[in-house]
Amino acid sequence: MLKGALAASVTPLADGGEVVDEAAFGPLVDFFAHAGLDGILALGTAGEGILLAEAERRRVAQLFVEAARERLQIAVHCGAQTTAETVTLAAHAAEIGADAVVVIGPPYFKLDEQAQHAHFLAAATACGPLPFYVYEFASTTGYAIAPAVIERLREDATNLAGLKVSDMPFDAFRRYLLPGLDVFVGPEALIAEGLANGAVGAVSALASALPAEVAAVVRAPTPEGAERLGDLRAFVERFPRQAALKRLLALQNVPVAEDVRAPLRGLIPAERAELDAWYAGLG
């Protein structure tokens, strides 16, 4: 079972984002471990997973698992556009020794409750008995997962462990705090309120660039700490997110290039200069 503070990690890429930069995974995981994180979510939104080919996603998952060397929990996001690919990726994550599988609803088509249940049940069954987590992020998928679907899934999938919830504001987040399920906070600004109301940890994109700051707030949550994280995240969101997170890693001597997979874009020189100045001012 997952616990604590996890980075929703970026995926190291090279050659303009066209290839996986295998050499960067070890240093990146070392950086997370030294910063005090408990684990990593691989191939999520910050990790560009939905943009990578199935074979690339399998390789990235394996690289993260191998680099962690039992120091960090590795959850693999296996959500894909089709149920078939999601099932293949979930089964692979279990085979390579990941600690959990996480699945977001397929974007573009607004699935009804019956389709949602069938999709998530197929993914959970494919990776069982590995812990399975539903990833709720309505603004990304285009629809919310009905809490009734989660309740039904709990009856049908014995390995359903919980959810990662990235919805805001807190009223949208709150309805997924279901008894007996482990809920992880996505929005950094909600970490203190989420943990105070029963969430068990955070899976944070900001933690992929500023892991120590996020880990500290998860360990000792305060409204002020969560507000500061929210402000940091809001600044990063002014830029192309994935490229900005990678640039912040490079500024900390982590050998991750800014390269992202098209149609995402990198930083233009003015954006890079502004981001660099901001980071220098964090002190």
mmCIF file of C-alpha atoms in Angstrom:
data_model
loop_
_atom_site.group_PDB
_atom_site.id
_atom_site.type_symbol
_atom_site.label_atom_id
_atom_site.label_comp_id
_atom_site.label_asym_id
_atom_site.label_seq_id
_atom_site.Cartn_x
_atom_site.Cartn_y
_atom_site.Cartn_z
ATOM 1 C CA MET A 1 0.000 0.000 0.000
ATOM 2 C CA LEU A 2 1.225 3.461 -0.840
ATOM 3 C CA LYS A 3 1.901 6.018 1.870
ATOM 4 C CA GLY A 4 3.214 9.510 2.484
ATOM 5 C CA ALA A 5 4.637 11.929 -0.059
ATOM 6 C CA LEU A 6 5.041 10.819 -3.673
ATOM 7 C CA ALA A 7 6.358 12.750 -6.634
ATOM 8 C CA ALA A 8 4.217 12.692 -9.744
ATOM 9 C CA SER A 9 7.465 12.412 -11.641
ATOM 10 C CA VAL A 10 8.506 13.817 -14.961
ATOM 11 C CA THR A 11 9.804 11.378 -17.566
ATOM 12 C CA PRO A 12 13.363 12.058 -18.774
ATOM 13 C CA LEU A 13 13.405 12.436 -22.557
ATOM 14 C CA ALA A 14 16.043 13.422 -25.114
ATOM 15 C CA ASP A 15 16.413 14.277 -28.818
ATOM 16 C CA GLY A 16 13.646 16.844 -28.739
ATOM 17 C CA GLY A 17 11.437 14.557 -26.700
ATOM 18 C CA GLU A 18 11.510 11.721 -29.218
ATOM 19 C CA VAL A 19 13.387 9.147 -27.118
ATOM 20 C CA VAL A 20 13.523 8.043 -23.490
ATOM 21 C CA ASP A 21 16.707 9.244 -21.746
ATOM 22 C CA GLU A 22 17.535 6.052 -19.883
ATOM 23 C CA ALA A 23 20.694 7.408 -18.247
ATOM 24 C CA ALA A 24 18.749 10.058 -16.342
ATOM 25 C CA PHE A 25 16.494 7.746 -14.334
ATOM 26 C CA GLY A 26 19.076 6.744 -11.739
ATOM 27 C CA PRO A 27 20.086 10.306 -10.802
ATOM 28 C CA LEU A 28 16.445 11.413 -10.773
ATOM 29 C CA VAL A 29 15.396 8.647 -8.394
ATOM 30 C CA ASP A 30 18.454 9.341 -6.224
ATOM 31 C CA PHE A 31 17.358 12.978 -6.011
ATOM 32 C CA PHE A 32 13.884 11.963 -4.846
ATOM 33 C CA ALA A 33 15.235 9.527 -2.263
ATOM 34 C CA HIS A 34 17.707 12.019 -0.807
ATOM 35 C CA ALA A 35 14.944 14.632 -0.552
ATOM 36 C CA GLY A 36 12.919 12.405 1.748
ATOM 37 C CA LEU A 37 10.062 11.338 -0.506
ATOM 38 C CA ASP A 38 8.284 8.053 0.095
ATOM 39 C CA GLY A 39 7.670 7.193 -3.511
ATOM 40 C CA ILE A 40 7.058 8.035 -7.140
ATOM 41 C CA LEU A 41 4.092 7.980 -9.470
ATOM 42 C CA ALA A 42 5.521 7.193 -12.890
ATOM 43 C CA LEU A 43 3.947 8.151 -16.205
ATOM 44 C CA GLY A 44 1.169 10.352 -14.873
ATOM 45 C CA THR A 45 0.176 13.781 -16.128
ATOM 46 C CA ALA A 46 3.524 15.353 -15.243
ATOM 47 C CA GLY A 47 5.207 12.276 -16.716
ATOM 48 C CA GLU A 48 3.656 12.618 -20.188
ATOM 49 C CA GLY A 49 2.551 9.001 -20.015
ATOM 50 C CA ILE A 50 -0.445 9.379 -22.290
ATOM 51 C CA LEU A 51 1.876 10.691 -25.052
ATOM 52 C CA LEU A 52 4.267 7.746 -25.021
ATOM 53 C CA ALA A 53 3.962 4.565 -27.025
ATOM 54 C CA GLU A 54 3.030 1.397 -25.172
ATOM 55 C CA ALA A 55 6.552 -0.038 -25.466
ATOM 56 C CA GLU A 56 8.033 3.215 -24.153
ATOM 57 C CA ARG A 57 5.692 3.190 -21.195
ATOM 58 C CA ARG A 58 6.702 -0.353 -20.310
ATOM 59 C CA ARG A 59 10.366 0.596 -20.502
ATOM 60 C CA VAL A 60 9.933 3.748 -18.402
ATOM 61 C CA ALA A 61 8.075 1.787 -15.733
ATOM 62 C CA GLN A 62 10.860 -0.777 -15.625
ATOM 63 C CA LEU A 63 13.538 1.912 -15.378
ATOM 64 C CA PHE A 64 11.819 3.516 -12.407
ATOM 65 C CA VAL A 65 11.346 0.180 -10.638
ATOM 66 C CA GLU A 66 14.981 -0.786 -11.201
ATOM 67 C CA ALA A 67 16.315 2.613 -10.077
ATOM 68 C CA ALA A 68 14.257 2.636 -6.888
ATOM 69 C CA ARG A 69 16.046 -0.450 -5.535
ATOM 70 C CA GLU A 70 13.442 -0.836 -2.777
ATOM 71 C CA ARG A 71 14.212 2.666 -1.473
ATOM 72 C CA LEU A 72 11.026 4.205 -2.823
ATOM 73 C CA GLN A 73 7.552 2.969 -3.617
ATOM 74 C CA ILE A 74 6.823 2.958 -7.341
ATOM 75 C CA ALA A 75 3.263 3.381 -8.532
ATOM 76 C CA VAL A 76 2.798 3.141 -12.288
ATOM 77 C CA HIS A 77 0.094 5.087 -14.051
ATOM 78 C CA CYS A 78 -1.372 2.761 -16.672
ATOM 79 C CA GLY A 79 -4.315 4.801 -17.907
ATOM 80 C CA ALA A 80 -4.622 4.816 -21.694
ATOM 81 C CA GLN A 81 -7.171 5.674 -24.351
ATOM 82 C CA THR A 82 -8.346 2.073 -24.708
ATOM 83 C CA THR A 83 -9.181 -0.574 -22.151
ATOM 84 C CA ALA A 84 -6.985 -3.073 -23.985
ATOM 85 C CA GLU A 85 -3.852 -0.950 -23.662
ATOM 86 C CA THR A 86 -4.676 -0.070 -20.063
ATOM 87 C CA VAL A 87 -4.989 -3.761 -19.213
ATOM 88 C CA THR A 88 -1.683 -4.590 -20.936
ATOM 89 C CA LEU A 89 0.155 -1.850 -19.057
ATOM 90 C CA ALA A 90 -1.412 -2.778 -15.717
ATOM 91 C CA ALA A 91 -0.426 -6.413 -16.106
ATOM 92 C CA HIS A 92 3.110 -5.376 -17.047
ATOM 93 C CA ALA A 93 3.440 -3.150 -13.966
ATOM 94 C CA ALA A 94 2.548 -6.107 -11.768
ATOM 95 C CA GLU A 95 5.010 -8.349 -13.597
ATOM 96 C CA ILE A 96 7.993 -6.024 -13.094
ATOM 97 C CA GLY A 97 7.432 -5.560 -9.377
ATOM 98 C CA ALA A 98 5.769 -2.156 -9.120
ATOM 99 C CA ASP A 99 4.125 -1.386 -5.794
ATOM 100 C CA ALA A 100 0.829 -0.175 -7.205
ATOM 101 C CA VAL A 101 -1.095 0.609 -10.377
ATOM 102 C CA VAL A 102 -2.913 3.900 -10.906
ATOM 103 C CA VAL A 103 -5.428 4.463 -13.722
ATOM 104 C CA ILE A 104 -7.164 7.609 -14.930
ATOM 105 C CA GLY A 105 -10.365 7.456 -16.934
ATOM 106 C CA PRO A 106 -9.781 7.565 -20.700
ATOM 107 C CA PRO A 107 -10.022 11.154 -21.939
ATOM 108 C CA TYR A 108 -12.056 12.507 -24.876
ATOM 109 C CA PHE A 109 -15.143 10.262 -24.675
ATOM 110 C CA LYS A 110 -17.393 11.000 -21.707
ATOM 111 C CA LEU A 111 -17.936 7.545 -20.243
ATOM 112 C CA ASP A 112 -21.123 6.763 -18.372
ATOM 113 C CA GLU A 113 -21.063 4.917 -15.058
ATOM 114 C CA GLN A 114 -21.370 1.475 -16.644
ATOM 115 C CA ALA A 115 -18.430 2.112 -18.975
ATOM 116 C CA GLN A 116 -16.352 3.619 -16.176
ATOM 117 C CA HIS A 117 -16.904 0.588 -13.973
ATOM 118 C CA ALA A 118 -16.080 -1.892 -16.724
ATOM 119 C CA HIS A 119 -12.874 -0.058 -17.644
ATOM 120 C CA PHE A 120 -11.532 0.226 -14.100
ATOM 121 C CA LEU A 121 -12.544 -3.324 -13.198
ATOM 122 C CA ALA A 122 -10.645 -4.694 -16.194
ATOM 123 C CA ALA A 123 -7.524 -2.754 -15.181
ATOM 124 C CA ALA A 124 -7.756 -3.779 -11.516
ATOM 125 C CA THR A 125 -8.249 -7.423 -12.470
ATOM 126 C CA ALA A 126 -5.234 -7.322 -14.785
ATOM 127 C CA CYS A 127 -2.841 -6.228 -12.035
ATOM 128 C CA GLY A 128 -4.373 -8.049 -9.068
ATOM 129 C CA PRO A 129 -3.516 -8.636 -6.308
ATOM 130 C CA LEU A 130 -1.310 -5.532 -6.664
ATOM 131 C CA PRO A 131 -2.949 -2.494 -5.014
ATOM 132 C CA PHE A 132 -5.034 -0.536 -7.521
ATOM 133 C CA TYR A 133 -5.837 3.169 -7.358
ATOM 134 C CA VAL A 134 -8.294 5.211 -9.397
ATOM 135 C CA TYR A 135 -6.975 8.581 -10.601
ATOM 136 C CA GLU A 136 -9.719 11.218 -10.530
ATOM 137 C CA PHE A 137 -8.935 14.393 -12.503
ATOM 138 C CA ALA A 138 -12.102 15.726 -14.117
ATOM 139 C CA SER A 139 -10.504 18.760 -15.761
ATOM 140 C CA THR A 140 -8.111 16.466 -17.641
ATOM 141 C CA THR A 141 -10.416 13.598 -18.599
ATOM 142 C CA GLY A 142 -13.405 15.811 -19.347
ATOM 143 C CA TYR A 143 -15.683 14.047 -16.847
ATOM 144 C CA ALA A 144 -15.737 13.076 -13.182
ATOM 145 C CA ILE A 145 -15.747 9.498 -11.962
ATOM 146 C CA ALA A 146 -18.987 8.950 -10.090
ATOM 147 C CA PRO A 147 -18.458 7.999 -6.420
ATOM 148 C CA ALA A 148 -21.066 5.297 -7.009
ATOM 149 C CA VAL A 149 -18.649 3.736 -9.496
ATOM 150 C CA ILE A 150 -15.956 3.621 -6.819
ATOM 151 C CA GLU A 151 -18.358 1.973 -4.386
ATOM 152 C CA ARG A 152 -19.344 -0.631 -6.956
ATOM 153 C CA LEU A 153 -15.714 -1.198 -7.894
ATOM 154 C CA ARG A 154 -14.885 -1.796 -4.254
ATOM 155 C CA GLU A 155 -17.343 -4.699 -4.262
ATOM 156 C CA ASP A 156 -15.948 -6.207 -7.466
ATOM 157 C CA ALA A 157 -12.192 -5.544 -7.237
ATOM 158 C CA THR A 158 -10.630 -6.867 -4.059
ATOM 159 C CA ASN A 159 -7.374 -4.994 -4.784
ATOM 160 C CA LEU A 160 -8.955 -1.514 -4.952
ATOM 161 C CA ALA A 161 -6.864 0.398 -2.419
ATOM 162 C CA GLY A 162 -7.839 4.031 -2.963
ATOM 163 C CA LEU A 163 -7.645 7.069 -5.207
ATOM 164 C CA LYS A 164 -5.463 9.930 -6.292
ATOM 165 C CA VAL A 165 -7.743 12.973 -6.498
ATOM 166 C CA SER A 166 -6.604 16.095 -8.336
ATOM 167 C CA ASP A 167 -9.917 17.957 -8.347
ATOM 168 C CA MET A 168 -10.329 21.449 -6.919
ATOM 169 C CA PRO A 169 -11.785 23.200 -4.936
ATOM 170 C CA PHE A 170 -12.025 21.178 -1.742
ATOM 171 C CA ASP A 171 -15.772 20.608 -2.133
ATOM 172 C CA ALA A 172 -15.005 18.735 -5.373
ATOM 173 C CA PHE A 173 -12.215 16.802 -3.652
ATOM 174 C CA ARG A 174 -14.192 15.964 -0.507
ATOM 175 C CA ARG A 175 -16.718 13.635 -2.128
ATOM 176 C CA TYR A 176 -13.970 11.094 -2.849
ATOM 177 C CA LEU A 177 -12.959 10.775 0.799
ATOM 178 C CA LEU A 178 -14.736 7.442 1.066
ATOM 179 C CA PRO A 179 -14.399 5.316 4.219
ATOM 180 C CA GLY A 180 -11.928 2.470 3.972
ATOM 181 C CA LEU A 181 -10.088 3.806 0.926
ATOM 182 C CA ASP A 182 -6.698 5.543 0.917
ATOM 183 C CA VAL A 183 -6.985 8.929 -0.778
ATOM 184 C CA PHE A 184 -3.961 10.899 -2.001
ATOM 185 C CA VAL A 185 -4.132 14.648 -2.569
ATOM 186 C CA GLY A 186 -3.072 15.953 -5.971
ATOM 187 C CA PRO A 187 -3.372 19.758 -5.579
ATOM 188 C CA GLU A 188 -0.642 20.935 -3.228
ATOM 189 C CA ALA A 189 -2.821 23.758 -1.887
ATOM 190 C CA LEU A 190 -5.235 21.134 -0.498
ATOM 191 C CA ILE A 191 -2.667 18.966 1.286
ATOM 192 C CA ALA A 192 -3.328 20.252 4.815
ATOM 193 C CA GLU A 193 -7.108 20.253 4.472
ATOM 194 C CA GLY A 194 -7.112 16.896 2.740
ATOM 195 C CA LEU A 195 -4.952 15.210 5.371
ATOM 196 C CA ALA A 196 -7.036 16.760 8.163
ATOM 197 C CA ASN A 197 -10.131 15.196 6.624
ATOM 198 C CA GLY A 198 -8.828 11.685 6.142
ATOM 199 C CA ALA A 199 -6.476 11.652 3.152
ATOM 200 C CA VAL A 200 -3.347 9.566 3.752
ATOM 201 C CA GLY A 201 -0.764 11.364 1.618
ATOM 202 C CA ALA A 202 -0.049 13.406 -1.484
ATOM 203 C CA VAL A 203 0.960 12.649 -5.052
ATOM 204 C CA SER A 204 2.409 15.945 -6.199
ATOM 205 C CA ALA A 205 3.706 17.213 -9.536
ATOM 206 C CA LEU A 206 5.520 19.995 -7.684
ATOM 207 C CA ALA A 207 7.386 17.289 -5.751
ATOM 208 C CA SER A 208 9.036 16.198 -8.990
ATOM 209 C CA ALA A 209 11.002 19.474 -8.912
ATOM 210 C CA LEU A 210 10.831 20.598 -5.256
ATOM 211 C CA PRO A 211 10.515 17.290 -3.390
ATOM 212 C CA ALA A 212 11.866 18.353 -0.002
ATOM 213 C CA GLU A 213 9.399 21.225 0.244
ATOM 214 C CA VAL A 214 6.428 18.972 -0.475
ATOM 215 C CA ALA A 215 7.627 16.158 1.780
ATOM 216 C CA ALA A 216 7.987 18.582 4.692
ATOM 217 C CA VAL A 217 4.372 19.755 4.394
ATOM 218 C CA VAL A 218 3.033 16.199 4.090
ATOM 219 C CA ARG A 219 4.957 15.215 7.225
ATOM 220 C CA ALA A 220 3.856 18.276 9.211
ATOM 221 C CA PRO A 221 0.815 19.707 7.426
ATOM 222 C CA THR A 222 -0.263 23.262 8.153
ATOM 223 C CA PRO A 223 -2.559 25.602 6.229
ATOM 224 C CA GLU A 224 0.361 27.995 5.812
ATOM 225 C CA GLY A 225 2.608 25.287 4.405
ATOM 226 C CA ALA A 226 -0.031 24.118 1.962
ATOM 227 C CA GLU A 227 -0.718 27.691 0.890
ATOM 228 C CA ARG A 228 2.966 28.231 0.155
ATOM 229 C CA LEU A 229 3.070 25.048 -1.919
ATOM 230 C CA GLY A 230 -0.005 26.245 -3.757
ATOM 231 C CA ASP A 231 1.740 29.524 -4.545
ATOM 232 C CA LEU A 232 4.832 27.696 -5.801
ATOM 233 C CA ARG A 233 2.711 25.448 -7.996
ATOM 234 C CA ALA A 234 0.755 28.416 -9.340
ATOM 235 C CA PHE A 235 3.984 30.054 -10.457
ATOM 236 C CA VAL A 236 5.184 26.902 -12.192
ATOM 237 C CA GLU A 237 1.826 26.633 -13.968
ATOM 238 C CA ARG A 238 2.516 29.946 -15.701
ATOM 239 C CA PHE A 239 4.906 28.009 -17.940
ATOM 240 C CA PRO A 240 4.595 24.791 -19.949
ATOM 241 C CA ARG A 241 4.406 22.536 -16.910
ATOM 242 C CA GLN A 242 6.495 19.537 -17.911
ATOM 243 C CA ALA A 243 9.317 21.615 -19.390
ATOM 244 C CA ALA A 244 9.338 23.929 -16.368
ATOM 245 C CA LEU A 245 9.575 21.048 -13.910
ATOM 246 C CA LYS A 246 12.465 19.586 -15.886
ATOM 247 C CA ARG A 247 14.237 22.945 -15.985
ATOM 248 C CA LEU A 248 13.939 23.228 -12.199
ATOM 249 C CA LEU A 249 15.552 19.815 -11.873
ATOM 250 C CA ALA A 250 18.428 20.888 -14.105
ATOM 251 C CA LEU A 251 18.962 23.962 -11.916
ATOM 252 C CA GLN A 252 19.508 21.532 -9.027
ATOM 253 C CA ASN A 253 22.109 19.560 -11.007
ATOM 254 C CA VAL A 254 19.808 16.668 -11.787
ATOM 255 C CA PRO A 255 20.709 15.608 -15.353
ATOM 256 C CA VAL A 256 17.208 15.793 -16.823
ATOM 257 C CA ALA A 257 16.830 17.672 -20.094
ATOM 258 C CA GLU A 258 13.939 20.040 -20.789
ATOM 259 C CA ASP A 259 12.855 17.930 -23.760
ATOM 260 C CA VAL A 260 9.143 17.089 -23.872
ATOM 261 C CA ARG A 261 7.028 14.991 -26.207
ATOM 262 C CA ALA A 262 5.093 16.921 -28.862
ATOM 263 C CA PRO A 263 2.532 18.433 -28.905
ATOM 264 C CA LEU A 264 3.820 19.711 -25.555
ATOM 265 C CA ARG A 265 6.360 22.481 -25.996
ATOM 266 C CA GLY A 266 9.540 23.551 -24.291
ATOM 267 C CA LEU A 267 10.421 26.888 -22.730
ATOM 268 C CA ILE A 268 11.231 29.898 -24.842
ATOM 269 C CA PRO A 269 14.308 31.917 -23.742
ATOM 270 C CA ALA A 270 12.280 34.582 -21.937
ATOM 271 C CA GLU A 271 10.361 31.949 -19.982
ATOM 272 C CA ARG A 272 13.554 30.130 -19.064
ATOM 273 C CA ALA A 273 15.137 33.350 -17.811
ATOM 274 C CA GLU A 274 12.067 34.193 -15.712
ATOM 275 C CA LEU A 275 11.919 30.706 -14.230
ATOM 276 C CA ASP A 276 15.643 30.727 -13.474
ATOM 277 C CA ALA A 277 15.378 34.080 -11.696
ATOM 278 C CA TRP A 278 12.402 32.873 -9.675
ATOM 279 C CA TYR A 279 14.223 29.736 -8.575
ATOM 280 C CA ALA A 280 17.313 31.725 -7.593
ATOM 281 C CA GLY A 281 15.094 33.912 -5.454
ATOM 282 C CA LEU A 282 13.738 30.938 -3.484
ATOM 283 C CA GLY A 283 17.121 30.888 -1.792
#
